[in-house]
C-alpha cells in the first residue's frame, strides 16, 4: 500500500460520487482533500497505519474516521467496499479516462452510457471512428480536444515526475549504505541530472560484495519484483511500477562509469567524439590512450580535465552548449540549495493550504529559512478558497502577530497570490496591494484565449508597475496541462524592463518556468524567484526541485532574489 494508490482510489470515489449525486458536495470535497494531503505528505501511510493504527491516520489533516477506516480496510483486504459498490454501478475505468485532458467524470459517464466506452483504448477507437462529435452536447471541437488529450497521455504515460521518483532513489541508496557493504555509491541517469520527468532510476555501486547487496535489495519490502539479476547488474520494480537499474562497477573506474551512466546520451556522444579527435577512447571503464592504457577513470573530474575541459555539473549535461563553455573555462557557477535564504510563495489555511500559518512558520524556521512570504489566494480564485477583504484583514493581523512572536528567528512578509484577471488587471484594490510587502501575481482562470490575448493580458499586468513576481509563468502542469498559449519572449522582455522577477516554481507538478524557458529568459537578463508554492509544511522542502530546475537552466545565485538577505531583498522590492 503506497500513498499514491490510496490517493488514486479516494479521488476515484470522489469522481464517481460526483456522477451519482453531485449534491453531496461536502463529502465529495472531503475525499478529494484527503487524497491531496495523502498524495503530498512525506510519510508513508502504510507505515503510519502499522505504527499508530487508525488513530494515527486520523491525525492527518483532512482524514476523518470514515476515511481512516476505509484505508485500514484496504490494508486488510486489498479493497475498499464503497469503491467496489460504486464501480459496480459505474464500471468504466474512471481513473484512466479522467487522465485524458478534456475528460472529467461526467464526460466519462456520458461516453460510457452512450458509446459503451470502458477504457482509454475504447475512447481511442471512438475518436478514430468520429463517434464523439455526433453525441449531444459534444460536437467537432470536443472531439478534436479529446484526440489531443489522448495524444498527450500517450506521450507521457511512462515517465514519472522527478518529485515522485527521487525519494525512491534516495531510499534505495540509503538502504545500500546502511548495509555497510558499499565502498562508494551514487545516483546516476536522469535523476542525477534533475530532469523533470524520469524513465527509470539508475544507481551505481562499487562493492567487494555485489551478491550480498543484491540479496539485501531482493529481501526489501520496497521491491515488488526482480526483473533481472546478473553478476554486475540488477533491475527491480518498485511501487507504482518504477524500475531501478543497479550497476556494480570497480572502484578504480567509478568516475568513468558515473560519467557514462549520468548521461545525457547527447552529452556523451559529443564527449566521445572529442576523445576520438584527441586519439583517445572513452567508455564506461575509463579514458584510454592510443596504447589502450587508462589515463583517467576514478573521478569524473579527471576525465573532463584530460579532455581539456572543466568539470560540468550533471544538470548541465544535455549538449546545450555546456561542453563548448567548459573548453573555454566559461561555465557559470550554479546556484545551490544552501544559497536560498527565504521562500516567497507559501499558502496556509487562509486559502487552500492545509496547515495553520503558525505551523508553516515553525517548519520554515526548522529548515533554516530567514524569511517567508505568505501568498494566500485572492477572492476570484474560488476553487482555491480565495480570501475576501474581511478574511484578508484577519490574515494580515495574524502575519503581524506571528511576525512579532518569532522576531529574531524569521521575518514574515505579507503578500497574496493575486489573480491576473482576463483584462490584465489585478484581483485586489489599490489599498490592499499597497499594504503588501510585495505582490505575486498569477494566471489561474480564463485560459481559453488566443496567444495574442493571453500575452497582452500578462504583459499589461507586468507593465502596470503593481507586481513584483510573476507566479508559475506558463501555468503548465506536467503530464496534465499544457503551458499557456503565450509569446513567452514578450513576457520576458516586459519583465526585464519593469523589474518583475519570474518565478521558478519548485512544486513537482509545476517546475515552471522549466529549464528551457529559463535558458531563454537568461538572455533577457531577468531576475528569478525560486519558490515552493507550499500548501503544507512538508512542501517547504520541495525547494530542491526548484533548485534542480534552475541549475538545468544554468542559473547563478546572483540572478535569484530570494538568495538575498532580508535587507537586500526589501531594498530590491521597493
Ligand atoms: P530516463 O531513464 O529515460 O529518464 O533517462 P536516462 O538519461 O536516465 O537514461 P537511461 O536510464 O536509459 O540511461 C542512463 C544513462 O546511461 C544515459 O543518460 C546515458 C547512458 N546510456 C545508456 N544507454 C546508452 C547508449 O546506448 N549510449 C550512450 N552513449 N549512453 C547510454
Ligand atoms: Ca534512467
Ligand atoms: Ca536505466
Ligand atoms: Zn498559483
XYZ file of C-alpha atoms and ligand atoms in Angstrom:
608
model
C 0.000 0.000 0.000
C 1.526 3.279 -1.007
C 0.237 6.821 -0.714
C -0.367 7.220 -4.410
C -2.569 4.126 -4.690
C -4.754 5.282 -1.797
C -4.940 8.831 -3.147
C -5.966 7.497 -6.575
C -8.783 5.426 -5.078
C -10.055 8.295 -2.914
C -10.074 10.558 -5.942
C -11.899 7.898 -7.946
C -14.533 7.629 -5.192
C -14.995 11.412 -5.386
C -15.292 11.226 -9.187
C -17.919 8.507 -9.072
C -19.880 10.201 -6.293
C -19.965 13.315 -8.424
C -21.719 11.309 -11.135
C -24.022 9.581 -8.685
C -25.154 12.652 -6.774
C -23.244 15.872 -7.196
C -25.241 17.466 -4.396
C -23.186 15.611 -1.806
C -20.601 18.287 -2.316
C -19.095 18.236 1.187
C -18.485 14.516 1.168
C -17.004 14.704 -2.322
C -14.729 17.547 -1.255
C -13.627 15.622 1.831
C -12.470 12.700 -0.315
C -10.574 14.999 -2.642
C -8.901 16.851 0.183
C -7.821 13.633 1.890
C -6.462 12.376 -1.460
C -4.490 15.586 -1.956
C -2.973 15.537 1.528
C -2.107 11.830 1.395
C -0.503 12.126 -2.040
C 1.691 15.007 -0.961
C 2.665 14.071 2.590
C 6.188 12.875 3.228
C 5.310 9.947 5.476
C 4.369 6.504 4.169
C 0.724 5.888 5.002
C 1.147 2.117 5.329
C 3.887 2.584 7.908
C 1.814 5.137 9.801
C -1.103 2.688 9.978
C 1.205 -0.083 11.139
C 2.680 2.065 13.884
C -0.302 4.010 15.143
C -3.410 2.355 13.759
C -6.479 4.253 12.537
C -5.938 6.888 15.250
C -2.611 7.689 13.623
C -4.354 8.112 10.275
C -6.885 10.476 11.806
C -4.085 12.808 12.788
C -3.588 13.528 9.088
C -5.276 16.775 8.183
C -8.461 16.012 6.244
C -8.663 12.345 7.253
C -11.651 11.621 9.483
C -12.879 8.397 10.974
C -14.719 7.246 7.841
C -11.772 7.641 5.508
C -9.324 6.219 8.066
C -11.470 3.092 8.309
C -11.501 2.759 4.543
C -7.719 2.951 4.413
C -7.481 0.215 7.016
C -9.981 -1.843 5.071
C -7.699 -1.544 2.059
C -4.665 -2.644 4.074
C -6.560 -5.697 5.379
C -8.496 -6.789 2.289
C -6.855 -5.048 -0.666
C -10.225 -3.411 -1.426
C -12.487 -0.585 -0.323
C -16.108 -1.784 -0.411
C -17.532 1.693 -1.006
C -15.355 1.937 -4.110
C -16.326 -1.583 -5.231
C -20.033 -0.697 -4.948
C -19.583 2.460 -6.979
C -17.562 0.512 -9.528
C -20.445 -1.920 -9.932
C -22.744 0.934 -10.743
C -20.226 2.741 -12.931
C -17.975 0.020 -14.292
C -15.847 2.161 -16.631
C -12.203 2.951 -15.806
C -12.753 6.383 -14.293
C -9.150 6.789 -13.073
C -7.584 6.274 -16.500
C -10.294 8.024 -18.511
C -10.135 11.216 -16.448
C -6.391 11.326 -17.060
C -7.239 12.293 -20.630
C -7.270 16.064 -20.818
C -10.794 17.267 -21.602
C -12.469 14.301 -19.934
C -13.958 14.753 -16.460
C -16.066 12.248 -14.519
C -19.341 13.356 -16.080
C -17.981 13.269 -19.603
C -16.615 9.799 -18.921
C -20.059 8.727 -17.750
C -21.762 10.105 -20.872
C -19.229 8.368 -23.074
C -19.877 5.132 -21.212
C -23.643 5.416 -21.341
C -23.896 6.413 -24.980
C -20.946 4.657 -26.578
C -20.036 1.953 -24.095
C -16.587 3.448 -23.532
C -14.974 1.495 -20.678
C -11.272 2.180 -21.160
C -8.891 4.678 -22.732
C -8.465 2.180 -25.561
C -12.244 2.277 -26.219
C -12.087 6.064 -26.227
C -9.281 5.967 -28.760
C -11.422 3.792 -31.039
C -14.459 6.039 -30.624
C -12.369 9.069 -31.612
C -10.904 7.259 -34.610
C -14.420 6.400 -35.811
C -15.608 10.005 -35.178
C -18.386 8.799 -32.933
C -17.985 11.579 -30.387
C -18.804 14.651 -32.417
C -22.324 13.428 -33.082
C -23.166 12.961 -29.422
C -25.498 15.539 -27.977
C -23.537 18.342 -26.321
C -20.193 17.323 -27.845
C -19.516 18.377 -31.450
C -16.427 18.650 -33.613
C -14.299 20.745 -31.245
C -14.797 18.497 -28.238
C -13.809 15.551 -30.353
C -10.531 17.123 -31.503
C -9.806 18.288 -27.928
C -10.183 14.746 -26.686
C -7.985 13.491 -29.526
C -5.277 15.960 -28.445
C -5.668 14.850 -24.826
C -5.184 11.252 -25.875
C -2.003 12.208 -27.730
C -0.554 13.932 -24.664
C -1.408 10.978 -22.459
C 0.316 8.618 -24.855
C 3.491 10.668 -24.838
C 3.802 10.956 -21.080
C 2.364 7.655 -19.967
C 5.602 6.041 -18.938
C 7.520 8.923 -17.428
C 7.027 9.878 -13.814
C 7.639 13.139 -12.032
C 11.081 13.811 -10.586
C 9.467 14.670 -7.257
C 7.878 11.238 -7.159
C 10.936 9.278 -8.315
C 13.750 10.965 -6.403
C 12.628 9.904 -2.896
C 12.647 6.279 -4.096
C 16.212 6.638 -5.361
C 17.224 8.217 -2.054
C 15.674 5.393 -0.054
C 17.309 2.647 -2.130
C 20.703 4.377 -1.811
C 20.280 4.750 1.959
C 19.349 1.111 2.289
C 22.535 0.091 0.474
C 24.663 2.486 2.514
C 23.159 1.160 5.744
C 24.093 -2.388 4.746
C 27.719 -1.296 5.115
C 28.608 -3.316 2.019
C 29.240 -0.463 -0.417
C 32.562 1.311 -0.866
C 31.035 4.028 -2.972
C 27.562 4.734 -4.286
C 25.905 7.362 -6.467
C 22.616 8.043 -8.143
C 23.114 8.450 -11.918
C 20.917 8.902 -15.017
C 18.195 11.483 -15.476
C 17.595 11.726 -11.701
C 21.132 12.976 -11.139
C 20.535 15.479 -13.945
C 17.290 16.512 -12.177
C 15.220 16.110 -15.298
C 11.570 16.970 -14.686
C 10.370 13.501 -15.627
C 12.123 10.183 -15.178
C 12.071 6.962 -17.183
C 13.837 4.752 -14.657
C 16.216 5.057 -11.712
C 19.925 4.379 -12.154
C 22.203 3.680 -9.208
C 25.923 2.833 -9.301
C 27.719 0.918 -6.584
C 31.335 -0.087 -6.014
C 31.482 -3.058 -3.695
C 33.521 -6.159 -2.951
C 30.247 -7.929 -2.357
C 27.654 -7.297 -5.070
C 25.854 -10.586 -4.381
C 25.103 -9.605 -0.808
C 23.832 -6.179 -1.808
C 21.547 -7.792 -4.375
C 20.246 -10.088 -1.629
C 19.579 -7.118 0.635
C 17.616 -5.435 -2.102
C 15.745 -8.594 -3.067
C 14.580 -9.003 0.521
C 13.378 -5.435 0.913
C 9.677 -4.643 1.171
C 10.017 -1.737 -1.202
C 10.981 -4.122 -4.032
C 7.936 -5.604 -5.740
C 9.583 -7.724 -8.370
C 13.023 -8.728 -9.576
C 13.106 -8.216 -13.301
C 16.689 -9.299 -13.948
C 19.667 -10.319 -11.859
C 23.161 -10.847 -13.253
C 26.715 -10.597 -11.929
C 27.087 -6.842 -12.214
C 23.563 -5.608 -12.849
C 20.193 -5.987 -11.263
C 16.880 -4.489 -12.366
C 13.985 -4.352 -9.935
C 10.487 -2.947 -9.959
C 9.376 -0.788 -7.038
C 5.940 0.552 -6.053
C 3.811 2.060 -8.800
C 5.899 0.344 -11.429
C 9.108 2.369 -11.071
C 12.086 0.418 -12.371
C 15.517 0.720 -10.847
C 18.782 -0.302 -12.541
C 21.518 -1.120 -10.077
C 25.005 -1.443 -11.578
C 28.157 -2.677 -9.870
C 31.475 -1.224 -11.039
C 35.135 -1.374 -10.000
C 36.131 1.426 -7.673
C 39.029 2.302 -9.998
C 36.616 3.171 -12.802
C 33.794 4.589 -10.694
C 34.223 8.072 -12.152
C 34.117 6.807 -15.721
C 31.017 4.730 -15.033
C 29.337 7.612 -13.259
C 30.118 9.928 -16.153
C 28.763 7.388 -18.649
C 25.592 6.448 -16.786
C 24.730 10.002 -15.824
C 24.324 10.923 -19.488
C 22.678 12.521 -21.162
C 23.210 10.424 -24.224
C 23.673 13.531 -26.365
C 26.297 14.918 -23.979
C 28.149 11.588 -24.001
C 28.089 11.279 -27.779
C 29.738 14.677 -28.162
C 32.286 13.905 -25.458
C 33.272 10.648 -27.142
C 33.791 12.447 -30.448
C 36.148 14.896 -28.776
C 38.034 11.997 -27.190
C 38.435 10.313 -30.560
C 39.750 13.534 -32.072
C 42.431 13.570 -29.408
C 43.356 9.971 -30.204
C 41.680 8.639 -27.064
C 38.870 6.221 -26.368
C 36.174 6.958 -23.783
C 33.784 4.402 -22.330
C 32.251 3.386 -19.010
C 35.580 1.856 -17.905
C 37.743 4.915 -18.394
C 39.562 7.224 -20.762
C 42.220 5.295 -22.712
C 45.193 6.488 -24.765
C 46.406 5.061 -28.089
C 48.218 2.234 -26.326
C 44.948 1.386 -24.606
C 46.241 2.424 -21.194
C 43.744 4.065 -18.870
C 44.668 7.680 -18.194
C 41.605 8.604 -16.111
C 38.684 6.768 -14.507
C 38.456 7.082 -10.755
C 36.885 10.537 -10.760
C 34.654 12.245 -13.303
C 36.652 15.421 -12.998
C 39.890 13.738 -14.209
C 38.143 12.616 -17.352
C 36.825 16.058 -18.195
C 40.195 17.644 -17.400
C 42.129 15.196 -19.563
C 39.756 16.014 -22.394
C 40.702 19.679 -21.989
C 37.606 20.972 -20.256
C 36.319 21.949 -16.827
C 34.070 19.733 -14.744
C 30.393 20.161 -15.619
C 27.587 19.797 -13.097
C 25.203 16.916 -14.007
C 22.235 19.258 -14.514
C 24.080 20.926 -17.388
C 24.884 17.753 -19.327
C 22.348 17.986 -22.124
C 24.561 19.139 -25.003
C 23.124 22.636 -24.919
C 26.460 24.413 -25.259
C 27.957 23.350 -21.919
C 30.862 21.426 -23.473
C 31.906 24.424 -25.582
C 31.817 26.658 -22.486
C 33.761 24.126 -20.433
C 36.524 24.136 -23.038
C 36.698 27.945 -22.812
C 36.621 27.782 -18.980
C 33.492 29.922 -19.063
C 30.994 27.808 -17.114
C 28.564 29.552 -14.776
C 28.825 28.848 -11.062
C 25.441 27.236 -10.495
C 23.148 28.126 -7.624
C 22.983 25.653 -4.716
C 20.201 24.943 -2.265
C 22.199 26.424 0.586
C 22.148 29.798 -1.215
C 18.388 30.086 -0.624
C 17.552 32.417 2.260
C 13.767 32.628 2.067
C 10.656 31.364 0.297
C 8.214 33.796 -1.310
C 5.237 31.573 -2.221
C 3.536 29.904 0.732
C -0.163 29.079 1.310
C -1.987 28.481 4.576
C -5.492 27.594 5.732
C -6.487 31.167 4.873
C -6.931 29.852 1.322
C -6.177 26.351 0.034
C -3.262 25.349 2.256
C -3.811 22.503 4.691
C -1.795 23.963 7.552
C -2.128 26.842 10.012
C 0.071 29.873 9.462
C 1.960 29.187 12.659
C 2.822 25.628 11.655
C 4.208 26.914 8.387
C 6.323 29.423 10.294
C 7.658 26.764 12.657
C 8.635 24.438 9.833
C 10.268 27.283 7.908
C 12.355 28.119 10.979
C 13.223 24.459 11.434
C 14.625 24.143 7.918
C 16.582 27.367 8.264
C 14.643 29.921 6.247
C 15.271 33.512 7.312
C 12.071 34.879 5.809
C 8.908 33.586 4.194
C 6.230 35.423 2.276
C 2.612 34.364 2.697
C 0.693 34.303 -0.553
C -2.826 33.065 0.047
C -5.159 33.402 -2.912
C -7.230 36.453 -3.851
C -11.020 36.286 -3.964
C -11.641 35.320 -7.600
C -9.810 32.064 -7.075
C -12.957 30.349 -5.732
C -11.717 26.819 -6.279
C -8.756 27.613 -4.042
C -10.907 29.252 -1.379
C -9.618 32.770 -2.173
C -9.801 35.454 0.527
C -12.318 38.271 0.596
C -11.400 41.611 2.144
C -12.527 40.678 5.603
C -10.507 37.499 5.629
C -7.557 39.376 4.216
C -7.672 41.701 7.229
C -7.560 38.784 9.650
C -4.775 37.241 7.611
C -2.823 40.500 7.755
C -3.272 40.669 11.508
C -2.053 37.155 12.021
C 1.030 37.742 9.889
C 1.810 40.725 12.067
C 1.143 38.891 15.320
C 3.287 35.898 14.357
C 5.914 38.236 12.953
C 6.282 39.760 16.397
C 6.181 36.412 18.150
C 9.005 34.937 16.072
C 11.044 38.068 15.608
C 14.732 37.336 15.521
C 14.073 33.803 14.282
C 12.379 34.553 10.984
C 10.803 37.510 9.194
C 7.275 37.195 7.799
C 6.346 39.049 4.655
C 2.806 39.811 3.594
C 1.673 39.156 0.069
C -1.171 37.458 -1.762
C -1.104 35.307 -4.851
C -3.205 37.763 -6.784
C -5.147 36.605 -9.789
C -4.372 38.293 -13.071
C -7.882 38.848 -14.386
C -8.848 38.441 -18.024
C -8.245 42.098 -18.842
C -4.797 42.082 -17.207
C -5.952 43.908 -14.085
C -5.395 42.581 -10.580
C -7.847 40.936 -8.200
C -7.137 43.354 -5.293
C -7.900 47.053 -4.875
C -5.040 49.551 -4.759
C -5.085 49.910 -0.977
C -4.793 46.195 -0.335
C -1.997 45.883 -2.874
C -0.109 48.742 -1.268
C -0.365 47.102 2.146
C 1.636 44.105 0.901
C 5.406 43.756 1.143
C 5.376 42.525 -2.429
C 2.828 41.287 -4.953
C 2.920 37.840 -6.504
C 0.556 37.653 -9.463
C -0.537 34.563 -11.387
C -2.948 33.472 -14.083
C -5.317 30.746 -12.893
C -8.556 31.073 -14.834
C -9.917 32.103 -18.184
C -7.330 30.058 -20.024
C -9.282 29.892 -23.218
C -7.683 32.815 -25.098
C -5.702 33.329 -28.253
C -1.936 33.698 -27.973
C -2.205 37.416 -28.598
C -4.892 37.964 -25.969
C -3.098 35.933 -23.323
C 0.246 37.632 -23.997
C -1.372 41.069 -23.775
C -3.111 40.120 -20.542
C 0.165 39.196 -18.838
C 2.286 41.951 -20.361
C -0.288 44.544 -19.362
C -0.198 43.304 -15.796
C 3.610 43.383 -15.740
C 3.607 46.914 -17.126
C 1.118 48.143 -14.513
C 4.032 48.573 -12.124
C 1.996 46.895 -9.388
C 3.555 43.453 -9.302
C 6.928 42.127 -8.160
C 6.846 38.445 -9.079
C 5.043 36.608 -11.875
C 3.959 33.262 -10.355
C 4.290 29.990 -12.313
C 4.538 31.963 -15.588
C 3.257 29.319 -18.013
C 0.736 27.660 -15.648
C 1.563 24.230 -17.059
C 1.103 21.062 -15.037
C 3.465 18.311 -16.083
C 1.572 15.382 -17.636
C -1.737 17.198 -17.079
C -1.980 20.631 -18.627
C -0.032 22.281 -21.444
C 1.632 25.694 -20.953
C -0.370 28.868 -21.538
C -0.690 29.913 -25.100
C 1.715 32.900 -24.906
C 4.603 34.573 -26.670
C 6.942 33.906 -23.782
C 9.767 36.121 -25.035
C 7.472 39.150 -24.965
C 6.748 38.328 -21.330
C 10.479 38.065 -20.556
C 11.160 41.357 -22.263
C 8.422 43.161 -20.325
C 9.545 41.550 -17.047
C 13.093 42.781 -17.515
C 12.014 46.313 -18.440
C 9.688 46.578 -15.432
C 11.839 44.895 -12.818
C 9.417 41.990 -12.354
C 11.001 38.701 -11.255
C 9.921 35.427 -12.813
C 9.079 32.536 -10.585
C 10.762 29.161 -10.849
C 8.025 27.234 -9.085
C 9.511 24.215 -7.288
C 6.304 22.218 -6.939
C 6.964 18.880 -8.702
C 3.867 19.055 -10.915
C 4.760 22.567 -11.987
C 8.518 23.217 -12.304
C 7.506 26.420 -14.019
C 9.454 28.117 -15.599
C 11.068 24.960 -16.933
C 14.737 24.552 -17.851
C 14.348 25.547 -21.497
C 12.395 28.685 -20.699
C 14.907 29.655 -18.026
C 17.748 29.394 -20.537
C 15.763 31.604 -22.880
C 14.891 34.111 -20.127
C 18.553 34.422 -19.150
C 19.202 36.191 -22.447
C 16.830 38.912 -21.284
C 18.751 39.310 -18.013
C 15.617 38.952 -15.916
C 15.661 38.104 -12.216
C 14.133 34.931 -10.778
C 12.446 33.858 -7.549
C 12.665 30.145 -6.693
C 9.598 29.325 -4.574
C 7.955 26.176 -3.266
C 4.260 27.147 -3.628
C 3.792 25.173 -0.379
C 0.307 24.042 0.596
C 1.507 22.042 3.628
C 4.508 22.119 5.950
C 6.262 19.220 4.239
C 6.120 21.122 0.936
C 8.609 23.694 2.213
C 11.310 21.138 1.495
C 10.394 20.884 -2.178
C 12.883 23.693 -2.806
C 15.407 21.113 -4.079
C 13.328 20.562 -7.220
C 13.233 24.271 -7.970
C 16.980 24.440 -7.447
C 17.488 21.442 -9.736
C 15.377 23.080 -12.426
C 17.207 26.403 -12.021
C 20.537 24.595 -12.325
C 19.301 22.932 -15.516
C 18.703 26.492 -16.729
C 22.290 27.471 -15.733
C 21.143 29.885 -13.037
C 23.615 31.511 -10.672
C 22.837 32.654 -7.164
C 23.064 36.358 -8.009
C 20.201 36.052 -10.520
C 17.779 34.887 -7.827
C 16.114 37.393 -5.484
C 15.445 35.037 -2.588
C 19.136 34.312 -2.161
C 19.442 37.862 -0.819
C 19.375 38.877 2.810
C 16.087 40.338 4.016
C 17.563 43.798 3.921
C 18.767 43.497 0.340
C 15.517 41.879 -0.737
C 13.481 44.724 0.759
C 15.678 47.244 -0.991
C 15.117 45.406 -4.258
C 11.352 45.187 -3.797
C 10.700 48.832 -3.040
P 15.436 8.208 -18.452
O 15.722 6.981 -17.667
O 14.707 7.960 -19.705
O 14.780 9.266 -17.635
O 16.832 8.856 -18.912
P 18.312 8.436 -18.558
O 19.189 9.517 -19.043
O 18.423 8.053 -17.135
O 18.552 7.178 -19.499
P 18.819 5.634 -19.201
O 18.263 5.195 -17.897
O 18.348 4.903 -20.411
O 20.393 5.509 -19.186
C 21.176 6.141 -18.205
C 22.359 6.803 -18.846
O 23.223 5.824 -19.394
C 22.040 7.717 -20.007
O 21.722 9.035 -19.582
C 23.311 7.683 -20.793
C 23.820 6.296 -20.581
N 23.450 5.427 -21.691
C 22.535 4.452 -21.666
N 22.471 3.830 -22.861
C 23.351 4.453 -23.650
C 23.757 4.303 -25.018
O 23.276 3.456 -25.750
N 24.704 5.167 -25.468
C 25.250 6.113 -24.667
N 26.157 6.938 -25.142
N 24.886 6.288 -23.412
C 23.965 5.475 -22.900
Ca 17.253 6.381 -16.101
Ca 18.274 2.958 -16.821
Zn -0.945 29.618 -8.248
